[in-house]
Amino acid sequence: MGRFLRPLLSGRTYTRLLHLWMPVAAYSLWLFVQPGNHWVPVLVVAAVGLVPVVRVAEGVQARLLLAPGDERPEFSVRPATTWRDRIRTVLWLETRLVLGTVTAFATVWLPILSYTAASCAVGHVPEDMRVVAGTQPHWAYALLVPVPLVVLYAVLVGLGALATAAARRLLGPSAAERLAALEERTEQLLERNRIARELHDSIGHALTVAVVQAGAARAANSPEFTDRALTAIEETGRAALEDLERVLGVLR
């Protein structure tokens, strides 16, 4: 039971709901202004999806709302560079609009059905609800009150997961982007290996000088030579520490 109710306590469930509601809000506003031209936003969305920078905006939204907190959400945040990426962006926008419409329908009408069942249970049958038109009030309707709410819960969680899966499929990095990321990662590793070799050579040289100077001072048994050897060891150690701090700063 706790596992079943866990999504209710997850902020990700509500950010996904917000993500699905956003395009529907604009679509609803258009239908309010032009109720007879419901197909126009679909064409507009298709045209907008061909703009390369739209892919960046959709990728950022998907990272923030569909997969908040994920270290590697696998959503591209680069402009579309090929027609394949543009077509994938268009498909994602249309998919998002469809899923958002279903979400809006569910979040509006399922609670209304639950309220209608409760009204019928207490003796009042709403006249403007066709699903209960002509029926008689009965206490058994109380058993149906939680059903639409459970369906609403399942729909919201399921559509959020479906939208996330579709976004990973359609907004995921293309082959060219994966290759560019791999090349960038390879360059970073090569640079770190070069820095590690330089650090190894610098620290190794300093330790070698310190060991030789200490051994010579012990063998010479001369206070003046020992003083010069300690001075050389100190200077070499300071230089090694400076190199170490510089390299650590580059790595950070």
PDB file of N, CA, C and O in Angstrom, residues 192-207 239-248 251:
ATOM      1  N   ARG A 192      43.321  14.985 -18.613  1.00  0.00           N
ATOM      2  CA  ARG A 192      43.576  14.583 -17.229  1.00  0.00           C
ATOM      3  C   ARG A 192      44.769  13.642 -17.138  1.00  0.00           C
ATOM      4  O   ARG A 192      45.559  13.729 -16.188  1.00  0.00           O
ATOM      5  N   ASN A 193      44.910  12.763 -18.114  1.00  0.00           N
ATOM      6  CA  ASN A 193      46.073  11.867 -18.118  1.00  0.00           C
ATOM      7  C   ASN A 193      47.366  12.661 -18.296  1.00  0.00           C
ATOM      8  O   ASN A 193      48.380  12.354 -17.657  1.00  0.00           O
ATOM      9  N   ARG A 194      47.319  13.688 -19.161  1.00  0.00           N
ATOM     10  CA  ARG A 194      48.517  14.516 -19.347  1.00  0.00           C
ATOM     11  C   ARG A 194      48.871  15.251 -18.066  1.00  0.00           C
ATOM     12  O   ARG A 194      50.044  15.314 -17.669  1.00  0.00           O
ATOM     13  N   ILE A 195      47.855  15.785 -17.395  1.00  0.00           N
ATOM     14  CA  ILE A 195      48.104  16.493 -16.134  1.00  0.00           C
ATOM     15  C   ILE A 195      48.630  15.530 -15.073  1.00  0.00           C
ATOM     16  O   ILE A 195      49.533  15.867 -14.294  1.00  0.00           O
ATOM     17  N   ALA A 196      48.081  14.325 -15.039  1.00  0.00           N
ATOM     18  CA  ALA A 196      48.550  13.336 -14.068  1.00  0.00           C
ATOM     19  C   ALA A 196      50.011  12.972 -14.316  1.00  0.00           C
ATOM     20  O   ALA A 196      50.785  12.808 -13.360  1.00  0.00           O
ATOM     21  N   ARG A 197      50.397  12.845 -15.596  1.00  0.00           N
ATOM     22  CA  ARG A 197      51.805  12.538 -15.894  1.00  0.00           C
ATOM     23  C   ARG A 197      52.715  13.683 -15.466  1.00  0.00           C
ATOM     24  O   ARG A 197      53.796  13.459 -14.908  1.00  0.00           O
ATOM     25  N   GLU A 198      52.284  14.930 -15.742  1.00  0.00           N
ATOM     26  CA  GLU A 198      53.095  16.076 -15.331  1.00  0.00           C
ATOM     27  C   GLU A 198      53.226  16.127 -13.813  1.00  0.00           C
ATOM     28  O   GLU A 198      54.316  16.411 -13.282  1.00  0.00           O
ATOM     29  N   LEU A 199      52.131  15.859 -13.123  1.00  0.00           N
ATOM     30  CA  LEU A 199      52.176  15.871 -11.658  1.00  0.00           C
ATOM     31  C   LEU A 199      53.089  14.763 -11.151  1.00  0.00           C
ATOM     32  O   LEU A 199      53.873  14.973 -10.205  1.00  0.00           O
ATOM     33  N   HIS A 200      53.010  13.599 -11.767  1.00  0.00           N
ATOM     34  CA  HIS A 200      53.876  12.485 -11.364  1.00  0.00           C
ATOM     35  C   HIS A 200      55.342  12.833 -11.570  1.00  0.00           C
ATOM     36  O   HIS A 200      56.190  12.579 -10.690  1.00  0.00           O
ATOM     37  N   ASP A 201      55.650  13.437 -12.721  1.00  0.00           N
ATOM     38  CA  ASP A 201      57.049  13.799 -12.997  1.00  0.00           C
ATOM     39  C   ASP A 201      57.542  14.869 -12.018  1.00  0.00           C
ATOM     40  O   ASP A 201      58.677  14.788 -11.520  1.00  0.00           O
ATOM     41  N   SER A 202      56.668  15.876 -11.734  1.00  0.00           N
ATOM     42  CA  SER A 202      57.094  16.964 -10.860  1.00  0.00           C
ATOM     43  C   SER A 202      57.313  16.469  -9.436  1.00  0.00           C
ATOM     44  O   SER A 202      58.368  16.735  -8.829  1.00  0.00           O
ATOM     45  N   ILE A 203      56.338  15.721  -8.897  1.00  0.00           N
ATOM     46  CA  ILE A 203      56.466  15.229  -7.525  1.00  0.00           C
ATOM     47  C   ILE A 203      57.588  14.198  -7.429  1.00  0.00           C
ATOM     48  O   ILE A 203      58.356  14.182  -6.447  1.00  0.00           O
ATOM     49  N   GLY A 204      57.695  13.355  -8.460  1.00  0.00           N
ATOM     50  CA  GLY A 204      58.770  12.357  -8.446  1.00  0.00           C
ATOM     51  C   GLY A 204      60.147  12.998  -8.459  1.00  0.00           C
ATOM     52  O   GLY A 204      61.060  12.548  -7.739  1.00  0.00           O
ATOM     53  N   HIS A 205      60.298  14.050  -9.274  1.00  0.00           N
ATOM     54  CA  HIS A 205      61.584  14.749  -9.313  1.00  0.00           C
ATOM     55  C   HIS A 205      61.894  15.389  -7.969  1.00  0.00           C
ATOM     56  O   HIS A 205      63.039  15.322  -7.480  1.00  0.00           O
ATOM     57  N   ALA A 206      60.875  16.027  -7.349  1.00  0.00           N
ATOM     58  CA  ALA A 206      61.098  16.672  -6.057  1.00  0.00           C
ATOM     59  C   ALA A 206      61.496  15.658  -4.988  1.00  0.00           C
ATOM     60  O   ALA A 206      62.409  15.900  -4.178  1.00  0.00           O
ATOM     61  N   LEU A 207      60.832  14.519  -4.963  1.00  0.00           N
ATOM     62  CA  LEU A 207      61.163  13.497  -3.977  1.00  0.00           C
ATOM     63  C   LEU A 207      62.565  12.930  -4.216  1.00  0.00           C
ATOM     64  O   LEU A 207      63.305  12.651  -3.260  1.00  0.00           O
ATOM     65  N   ALA A 239      58.387  24.135  -4.273  1.00  0.00           N
ATOM     66  CA  ALA A 239      58.071  24.120  -5.702  1.00  0.00           C
ATOM     67  C   ALA A 239      57.101  22.984  -6.042  1.00  0.00           C
ATOM     68  O   ALA A 239      56.175  23.152  -6.834  1.00  0.00           O
ATOM     69  N   ALA A 240      57.313  21.836  -5.394  1.00  0.00           N
ATOM     70  CA  ALA A 240      56.416  20.698  -5.633  1.00  0.00           C
ATOM     71  C   ALA A 240      55.004  20.998  -5.133  1.00  0.00           C
ATOM     72  O   ALA A 240      54.014  20.651  -5.775  1.00  0.00           O
ATOM     73  N   LEU A 241      54.905  21.656  -3.961  1.00  0.00           N
ATOM     74  CA  LEU A 241      53.583  22.020  -3.434  1.00  0.00           C
ATOM     75  C   LEU A 241      52.873  23.021  -4.353  1.00  0.00           C
ATOM     76  O   LEU A 241      51.656  22.937  -4.557  1.00  0.00           O
ATOM     77  N   GLU A 242      53.626  23.981  -4.911  1.00  0.00           N
ATOM     78  CA  GLU A 242      53.029  24.935  -5.844  1.00  0.00           C
ATOM     79  C   GLU A 242      52.510  24.230  -7.091  1.00  0.00           C
ATOM     80  O   GLU A 242      51.417  24.532  -7.582  1.00  0.00           O
ATOM     81  N   ASP A 243      53.287  23.291  -7.611  1.00  0.00           N
ATOM     82  CA  ASP A 243      52.831  22.520  -8.775  1.00  0.00           C
ATOM     83  C   ASP A 243      51.582  21.708  -8.440  1.00  0.00           C
ATOM     84  O   ASP A 243      50.649  21.614  -9.255  1.00  0.00           O
ATOM     85  N   LEU A 244      51.570  21.126  -7.245  1.00  0.00           N
ATOM     86  CA  LEU A 244      50.415  20.331  -6.839  1.00  0.00           C
ATOM     87  C   LEU A 244      49.159  21.198  -6.724  1.00  0.00           C
ATOM     88  O   LEU A 244      48.080  20.814  -7.195  1.00  0.00           O
ATOM     89  N   GLU A 245      49.257  22.375  -6.116  1.00  0.00           N
ATOM     90  CA  GLU A 245      48.106  23.271  -6.001  1.00  0.00           C
ATOM     91  C   GLU A 245      47.627  23.747  -7.367  1.00  0.00           C
ATOM     92  O   GLU A 245      46.419  23.856  -7.618  1.00  0.00           O
ATOM     93  N   ARG A 246      48.574  24.007  -8.274  1.00  0.00           N
ATOM     94  CA  ARG A 246      48.185  24.444  -9.617  1.00  0.00           C
ATOM     95  C   ARG A 246      47.424  23.351 -10.348  1.00  0.00           C
ATOM     96  O   ARG A 246      46.371  23.595 -10.955  1.00  0.00           O
ATOM     97  N   VAL A 247      47.912  22.126 -10.252  1.00  0.00           N
ATOM     98  CA  VAL A 247      47.264  21.021 -10.941  1.00  0.00           C
ATOM     99  C   VAL A 247      45.884  20.733 -10.349  1.00  0.00           C
ATOM    100  O   VAL A 247      44.910  20.492 -11.064  1.00  0.00           O
ATOM    101  N   LEU A 248      45.800  20.792  -9.017  1.00  0.00           N
ATOM    102  CA  LEU A 248      44.495  20.571  -8.378  1.00  0.00           C
ATOM    103  C   LEU A 248      43.489  21.660  -8.782  1.00  0.00           C
ATOM    104  O   LEU A 248      42.298  21.373  -8.950  1.00  0.00           O
ATOM    105  N   LEU A 251      42.225  20.752 -12.212  1.00  0.00           N
ATOM    106  CA  LEU A 251      41.293  19.615 -12.151  1.00  0.00           C
ATOM    107  C   LEU A 251      39.925  20.033 -11.610  1.00  0.00           C
ATOM    108  O   LEU A 251      38.892  19.532 -12.036  1.00  0.00           O
TER     109      LEU A 251
END
